[in-house]
Amino acid sequence: QELHRLRTDATLQLCFKPLYNLSSNYFKVVFNNSRSLHAHFNDLKSDPNILDADVIGIAESRLISTDENDDFHVPGFEPPVRLDQKQTNFNTRPPHGLVLYYRNNCILHNTVTFSTPSLEFVIADIISPSKGLFQVVFVYKAPNCKLQQLKDTFLANLLPDVYLRHPKIIIMGDFNIDLNTGNTSFLKFMRDSFCCSQIVSKPTTSYGTLLDLIFLNFDSKVNFETDVLDSYWSDHKVIYVAIETQ
């Protein structure tokens, strides 16, 4: 009787929504500042939430030109789209770099990349035959990149390649702007310039800061799920958005 009670009435409810519990009808995108994909690749590729995504974005990958794609293959996904930082010290890996993975059943229609020592992003037009076309942008802004520099670069280098009339734009990444301190000017900038609203509400780091953000341009009729998931390999948590497509 006690075992029956534990399996029925006494089951614990999770305090988060696992991505893998959501229907496969959702278009699922995850992002994590991994603090080195080179060091933590086996951890990431073993995480069931990350593996359930259609698109994966990784910041601070710290990969270099001699790293082979085969060594960073994720089962079920195409070879990674990499934006490696230039290695200036051959005894040390560069601090940043972006990596994008997309599932085998998706089509990468187009990519645009931008990289400086303090700001980088990847724009990807991704088609899922059963879920539609999405424009996904992964961003990393270093702490030393000023807010005005970010805004100016977005207007000059990101805005021309983002289809503002496209109904499914996802811009997400580590912006190193702590929304828990009440910094709202960037949110207004994204609404005015990209018609996008920010949806993450929980702290995204081990220090209680909200640095990792997700911006969407969807109207109120589009249903989506989002959450923040723990990652033991990094002080940045995994963030995700899942868009209902059917």
PDB file of C-alpha atoms in Angstrom:
ATOM      1  CA  GLN A   1       0.000   0.000   0.000  1.00  0.00           C
ATOM      2  CA  GLU A   2       2.804   2.400   0.824  1.00  0.00           C
ATOM      3  CA  LEU A   3       4.509   1.747  -2.508  1.00  0.00           C
ATOM      4  CA  HIS A   4       1.229   2.412  -4.299  1.00  0.00           C
ATOM      5  CA  ARG A   5       0.787   5.682  -2.400  1.00  0.00           C
ATOM      6  CA  LEU A   6       4.314   6.797  -3.285  1.00  0.00           C
ATOM      7  CA  ARG A   7       3.725   6.059  -6.959  1.00  0.00           C
ATOM      8  CA  THR A   8       0.392   7.882  -7.088  1.00  0.00           C
ATOM      9  CA  ASP A   9      -0.481  10.431  -4.425  1.00  0.00           C
ATOM     10  CA  ALA A  10       3.050  11.193  -3.210  1.00  0.00           C
ATOM     11  CA  THR A  11       4.823  11.793  -6.518  1.00  0.00           C
ATOM     12  CA  LEU A  12       7.045  14.861  -6.491  1.00  0.00           C
ATOM     13  CA  GLN A  13       6.389  17.667  -8.950  1.00  0.00           C
ATOM     14  CA  LEU A  14       9.414  19.139 -10.701  1.00  0.00           C
ATOM     15  CA  CYS A  15      10.095  22.836 -10.175  1.00  0.00           C
ATOM     16  CA  PHE A  16      11.017  23.189 -13.865  1.00  0.00           C
ATOM     17  CA  LYS A  17       9.635  22.081 -17.219  1.00  0.00           C
ATOM     18  CA  PRO A  18      11.960  19.572 -18.917  1.00  0.00           C
ATOM     19  CA  LEU A  19      12.217  20.263 -22.619  1.00  0.00           C
ATOM     20  CA  TYR A  20      11.965  16.562 -23.411  1.00  0.00           C
ATOM     21  CA  ASN A  21       8.483  16.440 -21.820  1.00  0.00           C
ATOM     22  CA  LEU A  22       7.103  18.842 -24.414  1.00  0.00           C
ATOM     23  CA  SER A  23       5.453  17.540 -27.569  1.00  0.00           C
ATOM     24  CA  SER A  24       7.574  16.937 -30.652  1.00  0.00           C
ATOM     25  CA  ASN A  25       5.229  19.373 -32.416  1.00  0.00           C
ATOM     26  CA  TYR A  26       7.157  22.216 -30.740  1.00  0.00           C
ATOM     27  CA  PHE A  27      10.129  23.849 -32.446  1.00  0.00           C
ATOM     28  CA  LYS A  28      12.721  23.757 -29.664  1.00  0.00           C
ATOM     29  CA  VAL A  29      15.802  25.963 -29.319  1.00  0.00           C
ATOM     30  CA  VAL A  30      18.304  25.845 -26.438  1.00  0.00           C
ATOM     31  CA  PHE A  31      21.263  28.041 -25.543  1.00  0.00           C
ATOM     32  CA  ASN A  32      24.078  27.731 -23.027  1.00  0.00           C
ATOM     33  CA  ASN A  33      27.279  29.577 -22.253  1.00  0.00           C
ATOM     34  CA  SER A  34      29.281  26.389 -21.788  1.00  0.00           C
ATOM     35  CA  ARG A  35      32.469  27.984 -20.430  1.00  0.00           C
ATOM     36  CA  SER A  36      34.347  25.889 -23.033  1.00  0.00           C
ATOM     37  CA  LEU A  37      32.732  23.353 -25.327  1.00  0.00           C
ATOM     38  CA  HIS A  38      36.185  21.833 -25.610  1.00  0.00           C
ATOM     39  CA  ALA A  39      36.204  21.067 -21.877  1.00  0.00           C
ATOM     40  CA  HIS A  40      32.536  20.202 -21.390  1.00  0.00           C
ATOM     41  CA  PHE A  41      31.439  18.603 -24.651  1.00  0.00           C
ATOM     42  CA  ASN A  42      30.722  15.193 -23.110  1.00  0.00           C
ATOM     43  CA  ASP A  43      28.548  16.856 -20.474  1.00  0.00           C
ATOM     44  CA  LEU A  44      26.493  18.789 -23.004  1.00  0.00           C
ATOM     45  CA  LYS A  45      25.986  15.908 -25.411  1.00  0.00           C
ATOM     46  CA  SER A  46      24.719  13.750 -22.525  1.00  0.00           C
ATOM     47  CA  ASP A  47      22.084  16.237 -21.355  1.00  0.00           C
ATOM     48  CA  PRO A  48      18.592  14.997 -22.359  1.00  0.00           C
ATOM     49  CA  ASN A  49      17.135  18.513 -22.586  1.00  0.00           C
ATOM     50  CA  ILE A  50      19.844  19.706 -24.957  1.00  0.00           C
ATOM     51  CA  LEU A  51      19.541  16.565 -27.072  1.00  0.00           C
ATOM     52  CA  ASP A  52      15.786  17.097 -27.405  1.00  0.00           C
ATOM     53  CA  ALA A  53      16.231  20.468 -29.156  1.00  0.00           C
ATOM     54  CA  ASP A  54      15.897  21.203 -32.855  1.00  0.00           C
ATOM     55  CA  VAL A  55      18.595  23.888 -32.642  1.00  0.00           C
ATOM     56  CA  ILE A  56      21.413  24.274 -30.089  1.00  0.00           C
ATOM     57  CA  GLY A  57      23.483  27.401 -29.487  1.00  0.00           C
ATOM     58  CA  ILE A  58      26.716  27.331 -27.467  1.00  0.00           C
ATOM     59  CA  ALA A  59      28.716  30.399 -26.389  1.00  0.00           C
ATOM     60  CA  GLU A  60      32.306  30.548 -25.152  1.00  0.00           C
ATOM     61  CA  SER A  61      33.021  27.413 -27.168  1.00  0.00           C
ATOM     62  CA  ARG A  62      36.770  28.191 -27.146  1.00  0.00           C
ATOM     63  CA  LEU A  63      37.309  26.034 -30.230  1.00  0.00           C
ATOM     64  CA  ILE A  64      40.271  26.605 -32.536  1.00  0.00           C
ATOM     65  CA  SER A  65      40.907  25.867 -36.202  1.00  0.00           C
ATOM     66  CA  THR A  66      42.719  22.597 -35.466  1.00  0.00           C
ATOM     67  CA  ASP A  67      39.677  21.165 -33.638  1.00  0.00           C
ATOM     68  CA  GLU A  68      37.978  18.632 -35.887  1.00  0.00           C
ATOM     69  CA  ASN A  69      34.183  18.708 -36.301  1.00  0.00           C
ATOM     70  CA  ASP A  70      34.099  14.936 -35.862  1.00  0.00           C
ATOM     71  CA  ASP A  71      35.336  15.381 -32.298  1.00  0.00           C
ATOM     72  CA  PHE A  72      32.298  17.564 -31.544  1.00  0.00           C
ATOM     73  CA  HIS A  73      29.631  15.527 -33.303  1.00  0.00           C
ATOM     74  CA  VAL A  74      26.252  15.371 -31.558  1.00  0.00           C
ATOM     75  CA  PRO A  75      24.169  12.324 -32.579  1.00  0.00           C
ATOM     76  CA  GLY A  76      21.073  13.330 -34.503  1.00  0.00           C
ATOM     77  CA  PHE A  77      22.531  16.688 -35.554  1.00  0.00           C
ATOM     78  CA  GLU A  78      24.399  18.008 -38.563  1.00  0.00           C
ATOM     79  CA  PRO A  79      28.077  19.038 -38.194  1.00  0.00           C
ATOM     80  CA  PRO A  80      28.380  22.207 -36.110  1.00  0.00           C
ATOM     81  CA  VAL A  81      28.288  25.686 -37.611  1.00  0.00           C
ATOM     82  CA  ARG A  82      31.285  27.316 -35.932  1.00  0.00           C
ATOM     83  CA  LEU A  83      32.317  30.896 -35.331  1.00  0.00           C
ATOM     84  CA  ASP A  84      35.762  30.366 -33.818  1.00  0.00           C
ATOM     85  CA  GLN A  85      37.701  33.273 -32.401  1.00  0.00           C
ATOM     86  CA  LYS A  86      41.172  33.899 -33.750  1.00  0.00           C
ATOM     87  CA  GLN A  87      43.822  32.310 -31.564  1.00  0.00           C
ATOM     88  CA  THR A  88      46.338  35.017 -30.632  1.00  0.00           C
ATOM     89  CA  ASN A  89      48.240  33.034 -27.996  1.00  0.00           C
ATOM     90  CA  PHE A  90      49.121  29.531 -29.143  1.00  0.00           C
ATOM     91  CA  ASN A  91      49.485  28.371 -25.535  1.00  0.00           C
ATOM     92  CA  THR A  92      45.918  29.398 -24.650  1.00  0.00           C
ATOM     93  CA  ARG A  93      42.546  28.881 -26.280  1.00  0.00           C
ATOM     94  CA  PRO A  94      40.604  32.054 -27.146  1.00  0.00           C
ATOM     95  CA  PRO A  95      37.988  33.022 -24.544  1.00  0.00           C
ATOM     96  CA  HIS A  96      34.911  33.105 -26.767  1.00  0.00           C
ATOM     97  CA  GLY A  97      33.432  31.555 -29.922  1.00  0.00           C
ATOM     98  CA  LEU A  98      29.942  30.428 -30.946  1.00  0.00           C
ATOM     99  CA  VAL A  99      28.669  27.057 -32.145  1.00  0.00           C
ATOM    100  CA  LEU A 100      25.294  26.225 -33.675  1.00  0.00           C
ATOM    101  CA  TYR A 101      23.882  22.733 -34.122  1.00  0.00           C
ATOM    102  CA  TYR A 102      20.715  21.890 -36.029  1.00  0.00           C
ATOM    103  CA  ARG A 103      18.883  18.586 -36.214  1.00  0.00           C
ATOM    104  CA  ASN A 104      19.330  16.218 -39.156  1.00  0.00           C
ATOM    105  CA  ASN A 105      15.748  16.670 -40.323  1.00  0.00           C
ATOM    106  CA  CYS A 106      16.143  20.456 -40.543  1.00  0.00           C
ATOM    107  CA  ILE A 107      17.522  22.462 -43.465  1.00  0.00           C
ATOM    108  CA  LEU A 108      19.983  25.305 -42.968  1.00  0.00           C
ATOM    109  CA  HIS A 109      18.882  27.786 -45.612  1.00  0.00           C
ATOM    110  CA  ASN A 110      21.321  30.620 -44.895  1.00  0.00           C
ATOM    111  CA  THR A 111      23.809  31.858 -42.294  1.00  0.00           C
ATOM    112  CA  VAL A 112      25.374  35.233 -41.501  1.00  0.00           C
ATOM    113  CA  THR A 113      28.137  35.645 -38.926  1.00  0.00           C
ATOM    114  CA  PHE A 114      29.704  38.583 -37.116  1.00  0.00           C
ATOM    115  CA  SER A 115      32.682  38.493 -34.782  1.00  0.00           C
ATOM    116  CA  THR A 116      34.808  40.957 -32.834  1.00  0.00           C
ATOM    117  CA  PRO A 117      36.776  40.357 -29.613  1.00  0.00           C
ATOM    118  CA  SER A 118      33.821  41.642 -27.571  1.00  0.00           C
ATOM    119  CA  LEU A 119      30.696  40.795 -29.601  1.00  0.00           C
ATOM    120  CA  GLU A 120      29.665  37.958 -31.879  1.00  0.00           C
ATOM    121  CA  PHE A 121      26.501  36.535 -33.353  1.00  0.00           C
ATOM    122  CA  VAL A 122      25.270  33.911 -35.814  1.00  0.00           C
ATOM    123  CA  ILE A 123      22.080  34.344 -37.845  1.00  0.00           C
ATOM    124  CA  ALA A 124      20.577  31.126 -39.213  1.00  0.00           C
ATOM    125  CA  ASP A 125      17.495  30.618 -41.361  1.00  0.00           C
ATOM    126  CA  ILE A 126      16.364  27.115 -40.442  1.00  0.00           C
ATOM    127  CA  ILE A 127      13.581  25.169 -42.108  1.00  0.00           C
ATOM    128  CA  SER A 128      11.887  22.264 -40.383  1.00  0.00           C
ATOM    129  CA  PRO A 129       9.768  20.425 -42.973  1.00  0.00           C
ATOM    130  CA  SER A 130       7.072  19.714 -40.392  1.00  0.00           C
ATOM    131  CA  LYS A 131       7.336  22.923 -38.320  1.00  0.00           C
ATOM    132  CA  GLY A 132       8.145  25.750 -40.726  1.00  0.00           C
ATOM    133  CA  LEU A 133      10.810  28.416 -41.227  1.00  0.00           C
ATOM    134  CA  PHE A 134      12.474  30.139 -38.272  1.00  0.00           C
ATOM    135  CA  GLN A 135      15.156  32.794 -38.110  1.00  0.00           C
ATOM    136  CA  VAL A 136      17.400  31.998 -35.143  1.00  0.00           C
ATOM    137  CA  VAL A 137      20.088  34.377 -33.857  1.00  0.00           C
ATOM    138  CA  PHE A 138      22.630  33.378 -31.198  1.00  0.00           C
ATOM    139  CA  VAL A 139      24.506  36.223 -29.489  1.00  0.00           C
ATOM    140  CA  TYR A 140      27.441  36.592 -27.139  1.00  0.00           C
ATOM    141  CA  LYS A 141      28.366  40.004 -25.710  1.00  0.00           C
ATOM    142  CA  ALA A 142      31.473  40.201 -23.544  1.00  0.00           C
ATOM    143  CA  PRO A 143      31.225  42.129 -20.250  1.00  0.00           C
ATOM    144  CA  ASN A 144      33.570  44.827 -21.601  1.00  0.00           C
ATOM    145  CA  CYS A 145      31.279  45.579 -24.553  1.00  0.00           C
ATOM    146  CA  LYS A 146      29.389  48.775 -23.773  1.00  0.00           C
ATOM    147  CA  LEU A 147      25.626  48.881 -24.183  1.00  0.00           C
ATOM    148  CA  GLN A 148      25.797  51.645 -26.782  1.00  0.00           C
ATOM    149  CA  GLN A 149      28.339  49.612 -28.749  1.00  0.00           C
ATOM    150  CA  LEU A 150      25.931  46.666 -28.709  1.00  0.00           C
ATOM    151  CA  LYS A 151      23.051  48.827 -29.939  1.00  0.00           C
ATOM    152  CA  ASP A 152      25.129  50.429 -32.684  1.00  0.00           C
ATOM    153  CA  THR A 153      26.421  47.058 -33.894  1.00  0.00           C
ATOM    154  CA  PHE A 154      22.948  45.526 -33.900  1.00  0.00           C
ATOM    155  CA  LEU A 155      21.621  48.398 -36.006  1.00  0.00           C
ATOM    156  CA  ALA A 156      24.543  48.323 -38.445  1.00  0.00           C
ATOM    157  CA  ASN A 157      25.266  44.594 -38.704  1.00  0.00           C
ATOM    158  CA  LEU A 158      22.315  42.578 -37.376  1.00  0.00           C
ATOM    159  CA  LEU A 159      19.243  44.545 -38.414  1.00  0.00           C
ATOM    160  CA  PRO A 160      19.976  44.405 -42.192  1.00  0.00           C
ATOM    161  CA  ASP A 161      19.916  40.583 -42.113  1.00  0.00           C
ATOM    162  CA  VAL A 162      16.914  40.098 -39.825  1.00  0.00           C
ATOM    163  CA  TYR A 163      13.594  39.844 -41.627  1.00  0.00           C
ATOM    164  CA  LEU A 164      11.418  42.034 -39.412  1.00  0.00           C
ATOM    165  CA  ARG A 165       8.321  40.926 -41.301  1.00  0.00           C
ATOM    166  CA  HIS A 166       9.127  37.299 -40.604  1.00  0.00           C
ATOM    167  CA  PRO A 167       6.652  35.999 -38.000  1.00  0.00           C
ATOM    168  CA  LYS A 168       9.136  33.696 -36.259  1.00  0.00           C
ATOM    169  CA  ILE A 169      12.322  35.456 -35.120  1.00  0.00           C
ATOM    170  CA  ILE A 170      14.251  34.110 -32.113  1.00  0.00           C
ATOM    171  CA  ILE A 171      17.188  36.135 -30.768  1.00  0.00           C
ATOM    172  CA  MET A 172      18.856  34.566 -27.752  1.00  0.00           C
ATOM    173  CA  GLY A 173      22.199  34.454 -26.012  1.00  0.00           C
ATOM    174  CA  ASP A 174      24.436  35.735 -23.252  1.00  0.00           C
ATOM    175  CA  PHE A 175      24.034  39.516 -23.342  1.00  0.00           C
ATOM    176  CA  ASN A 176      25.850  40.202 -20.052  1.00  0.00           C
ATOM    177  CA  ILE A 177      23.147  42.729 -19.180  1.00  0.00           C
ATOM    178  CA  ASP A 178      21.650  41.901 -15.785  1.00  0.00           C
ATOM    179  CA  LEU A 179      17.918  42.499 -16.001  1.00  0.00           C
ATOM    180  CA  ASN A 180      17.625  41.896 -12.259  1.00  0.00           C
ATOM    181  CA  THR A 181      19.241  45.298 -11.714  1.00  0.00           C
ATOM    182  CA  GLY A 182      16.376  47.027 -13.512  1.00  0.00           C
ATOM    183  CA  ASN A 183      18.205  47.699 -16.787  1.00  0.00           C
ATOM    184  CA  THR A 184      15.291  48.212 -19.164  1.00  0.00           C
ATOM    185  CA  SER A 185      16.724  50.504 -21.849  1.00  0.00           C
ATOM    186  CA  PHE A 186      17.943  47.550 -23.914  1.00  0.00           C
ATOM    187  CA  LEU A 187      14.506  45.934 -23.752  1.00  0.00           C
ATOM    188  CA  LYS A 188      12.984  49.102 -25.188  1.00  0.00           C
ATOM    189  CA  PHE A 189      15.672  49.170 -27.878  1.00  0.00           C
ATOM    190  CA  MET A 190      14.838  45.600 -28.923  1.00  0.00           C
ATOM    191  CA  ARG A 191      11.119  46.350 -29.005  1.00  0.00           C
ATOM    192  CA  ASP A 192      11.572  49.528 -31.037  1.00  0.00           C
ATOM    193  CA  SER A 193      14.252  48.236 -33.425  1.00  0.00           C
ATOM    194  CA  PHE A 194      13.444  44.526 -33.796  1.00  0.00           C
ATOM    195  CA  CYS A 195       9.805  44.296 -32.640  1.00  0.00           C
ATOM    196  CA  CYS A 196      10.949  41.674 -30.132  1.00  0.00           C
ATOM    197  CA  SER A 197      10.049  41.142 -26.469  1.00  0.00           C
ATOM    198  CA  GLN A 198      12.148  39.390 -23.824  1.00  0.00           C
ATOM    199  CA  ILE A 199      10.621  36.286 -22.177  1.00  0.00           C
ATOM    200  CA  VAL A 200      13.138  34.948 -19.603  1.00  0.00           C
ATOM    201  CA  SER A 201      12.158  35.817 -16.032  1.00  0.00           C
ATOM    202  CA  LYS A 202      14.316  33.553 -13.838  1.00  0.00           C
ATOM    203  CA  PRO A 203      18.007  34.048 -12.922  1.00  0.00           C
ATOM    204  CA  THR A 204      20.236  32.399 -15.526  1.00  0.00           C
ATOM    205  CA  THR A 205      23.503  32.127 -13.584  1.00  0.00           C
ATOM    206  CA  SER A 206      24.678  30.604 -10.322  1.00  0.00           C
ATOM    207  CA  TYR A 207      25.050  34.136  -8.945  1.00  0.00           C
ATOM    208  CA  GLY A 208      21.389  35.055  -9.289  1.00  0.00           C
ATOM    209  CA  THR A 209      21.878  37.339 -12.284  1.00  0.00           C
ATOM    210  CA  LEU A 210      19.697  37.357 -15.404  1.00  0.00           C
ATOM    211  CA  LEU A 211      22.194  37.627 -18.239  1.00  0.00           C
ATOM    212  CA  ASP A 212      20.954  35.067 -20.765  1.00  0.00           C
ATOM    213  CA  LEU A 213      17.977  36.414 -22.675  1.00  0.00           C
ATOM    214  CA  ILE A 214      15.452  35.317 -25.291  1.00  0.00           C
ATOM    215  CA  PHE A 215      13.729  37.813 -27.592  1.00  0.00           C
ATOM    216  CA  LEU A 216      10.726  36.845 -29.734  1.00  0.00           C
ATOM    217  CA  ASN A 217       8.648  38.778 -32.250  1.00  0.00           C
ATOM    218  CA  PHE A 218       5.652  36.420 -32.035  1.00  0.00           C
ATOM    219  CA  ASP A 219       2.132  37.740 -31.675  1.00  0.00           C
ATOM    220  CA  SER A 220      -0.116  36.735 -28.801  1.00  0.00           C
ATOM    221  CA  LYS A 221      -1.710  33.925 -30.811  1.00  0.00           C
ATOM    222  CA  VAL A 222       1.506  31.896 -30.878  1.00  0.00           C
ATOM    223  CA  ASN A 223       1.902  29.564 -27.908  1.00  0.00           C
ATOM    224  CA  PHE A 224       5.360  28.924 -26.521  1.00  0.00           C
ATOM    225  CA  GLU A 225       7.095  27.499 -23.465  1.00  0.00           C
ATOM    226  CA  THR A 226      10.316  28.708 -21.895  1.00  0.00           C
ATOM    227  CA  ASP A 227      12.366  27.823 -18.843  1.00  0.00           C
ATOM    228  CA  VAL A 228      15.801  27.926 -17.239  1.00  0.00           C
ATOM    229  CA  LEU A 229      17.533  24.607 -16.494  1.00  0.00           C
ATOM    230  CA  ASP A 230      20.509  23.867 -14.266  1.00  0.00           C
ATOM    231  CA  SER A 231      23.845  22.931 -15.847  1.00  0.00           C
ATOM    232  CA  TYR A 232      26.495  21.510 -13.532  1.00  0.00           C
ATOM    233  CA  TRP A 233      29.327  22.170 -15.995  1.00  0.00           C
ATOM    234  CA  SER A 234      28.889  25.955 -16.161  1.00  0.00           C
ATOM    235  CA  ASP A 235      27.871  28.877 -13.981  1.00  0.00           C
ATOM    236  CA  HIS A 236      25.406  29.768 -16.760  1.00  0.00           C
ATOM    237  CA  LYS A 237      22.205  27.768 -16.893  1.00  0.00           C
ATOM    238  CA  VAL A 238      20.572  26.356 -20.018  1.00  0.00           C
ATOM    239  CA  ILE A 239      17.747  28.475 -21.414  1.00  0.00           C
ATOM    240  CA  TYR A 240      15.199  27.285 -23.929  1.00  0.00           C
ATOM    241  CA  VAL A 241      12.184  28.339 -25.910  1.00  0.00           C
ATOM    242  CA  ALA A 242       9.739  25.915 -27.516  1.00  0.00           C
ATOM    243  CA  ILE A 243       7.232  27.216 -30.065  1.00  0.00           C
ATOM    244  CA  GLU A 244       4.050  25.326 -30.715  1.00  0.00           C
ATOM    245  CA  THR A 245       3.661  24.711 -34.436  1.00  0.00           C
ATOM    246  CA  GLN A 246       0.482  22.639 -34.666  1.00  0.00           C
TER     247      GLN A 246
END
